[in-house]
């Protein structure tokens, strides 16, 4: 159960065995309740052994006694780096011409270091000409009387492939003296005259026998992970599947069908604005033990809220969900992403706020926006307010696996909210297009979304339905635009407002942007025009009664968003903005 790169060793071992694709089925056989639950939670198959056993082989024999199987491979639970190569080799002996003579097969690897050769923790094996095992021992075998003889030493690796009968025989035959003396299970086979074929493996791998091994293994995993990311050009994931069109929400059941894992439910997180909307609720394809949870978006998502949701799901279901489906605005979409991540990652959501801190792939997650503008449906982040900061969980595992874009779902959005969330998209474009991080990739999306916004908010001829369709795509493009660049001043300041006063993202951006004429002169003028065209009134003077300490916190939160300022003002941004200037700006709004 010890942690190895975010998952227990046993789970890693199970996944490694499964990932080889060599087996019809993979099970963890255990006498531990904790391990059993852990495996099921990770979507694996576990078998609880009924009786007490002295060794793993006995436990496996019990488990397969009633199964219709040909060959059973025993992988030790502490071998998370089990490679396909090794397992394929141990299986390949059953295809060789002498296969009929083999009762079981195992692996060995050459060792040269005398310290390892003489280490009793390393079991040595000697073989005959055809690589059938002669004996296993913790002593160095053969013993080199003449130190100069060129002799090969082989270490036994704890992977076995049994014919089912050999395994059952083993179970029924009592332990004998040699096995008991050396404490090496497979000696029992030799003592009863069974034939063990040894295959040679060249991969060393790390076995985890001691706490030091675990530390070493964790380091190896970290290094493997670090290599591909944060190169000169960042390699971003995109949403792999998206369906678009009026009424495409109807297709949800057929989209989810293939993703369902037996007894594991789909969990729907739905904005509670739909709580009384029977028509929509009826269309949500709840099957079996699927669960629908209504969530208020009155406040923006919090890390604590994510933790509570994850805990309640884990308590209610013994199987990890087949998927998390978010239906709502940016708030609910972000919550769905965060819950999907935290179902496979240990600890609390606040530990993952930042860039690339998530270790494990999230549960399958689907985003279904019911209001357009944030780009949360397409982005690589989930913005959360935590105990110390408001910051996204920005990672390769954050984006949705599937997005359903049905413009019809946005029909009931109230006018003001439509404007505020729509302006989030407009501001994403402005900040991206005027930022120093801009490249042609971001620009191509940003320009498109910017033009769509102008059309939506300034062309009175546009009918509602077309405007909704266009805004849905503007949101998508705006989100794509900031994927490769960043947002800027309005967002940094709006985060401060939200942290201290709880002002929501869309309206907060608008309140701030209205005062940013010095930073984005042309676009702030355009914004005012849009505001007027739709008769939108923004609250005024919301910062004038703040205490000194509230103001300090707000400024601190805003200034902590380094990439945003760097994008807006360039690498020497600290020369252009400071706490006093920012306070003066806040005081005006
Ligand atoms: P929201 O999700 O809070 O929803 C706004 C309001 O609209 C709510 O009252 C909601 O109930 C209502 N609503 C939603 N759909 C409706 C419908 N079809 N009919 C009637 N009412 C409806 O607002 P938002 O602006 O979409 O999202 C804001 C959140 O998104 C913030 O938490 C912000 O941090 C986050 N965000 C995330 C990203 C990202 O990339 N992950 C980007 C921008 C913003
Ligand atoms: Zn935004």
PDB file of C-alpha atoms in Angstrom, residues 6 81 90 92 103 109 178 188 204 217 283 317 341 424-425 466 530 556 561 567 572:
ATOM      1  CA  UNK A   6       0.815   8.794  -6.514  1.00  0.00           C
ATOM      2  CA  UNK A  81       8.183  -2.307 -12.945  1.00  0.00           C
ATOM      3  CA  UNK A  90       8.302 -16.563 -19.391  1.00  0.00           C
ATOM      4  CA  UNK A  92       7.126 -18.078 -24.621  1.00  0.00           C
ATOM      5  CA  UNK A 103       5.277 -27.930 -15.458  1.00  0.00           C
ATOM      6  CA  UNK A 109      18.728 -12.704 -14.891  1.00  0.00           C
ATOM      7  CA  UNK A 178      14.619 -27.984   1.642  1.00  0.00           C
ATOM      8  CA  UNK A 188       8.904 -27.618  -3.393  1.00  0.00           C
ATOM      9  CA  UNK A 204      16.835  -5.630 -14.350  1.00  0.00           C
ATOM     10  CA  UNK A 217      11.729   3.823  -7.405  1.00  0.00           C
ATOM     11  CA  UNK A 283     -33.236  13.776 -20.938  1.00  0.00           C
ATOM     12  CA  UNK A 317     -19.505   3.618  -4.251  1.00  0.00           C
ATOM     13  CA  UNK A 341      -8.818  14.478 -11.127  1.00  0.00           C
ATOM     14  CA  UNK A 424     -15.240  36.695 -20.366  1.00  0.00           C
ATOM     15  CA  UNK A 425     -14.655  35.371 -23.868  1.00  0.00           C
ATOM     16  CA  UNK A 466     -27.631  32.293 -34.378  1.00  0.00           C
ATOM     17  CA  UNK A 530     -21.386  46.783 -26.074  1.00  0.00           C
ATOM     18  CA  UNK A 556      -1.185  40.300  -3.104  1.00  0.00           C
ATOM     19  CA  UNK A 561      -0.279  35.757 -10.851  1.00  0.00           C
ATOM     20  CA  UNK A 567       2.013  38.311 -20.672  1.00  0.00           C
ATOM     21  CA  UNK A 572      10.077  43.592 -17.010  1.00  0.00           C
TER      22      UNK A 572
END
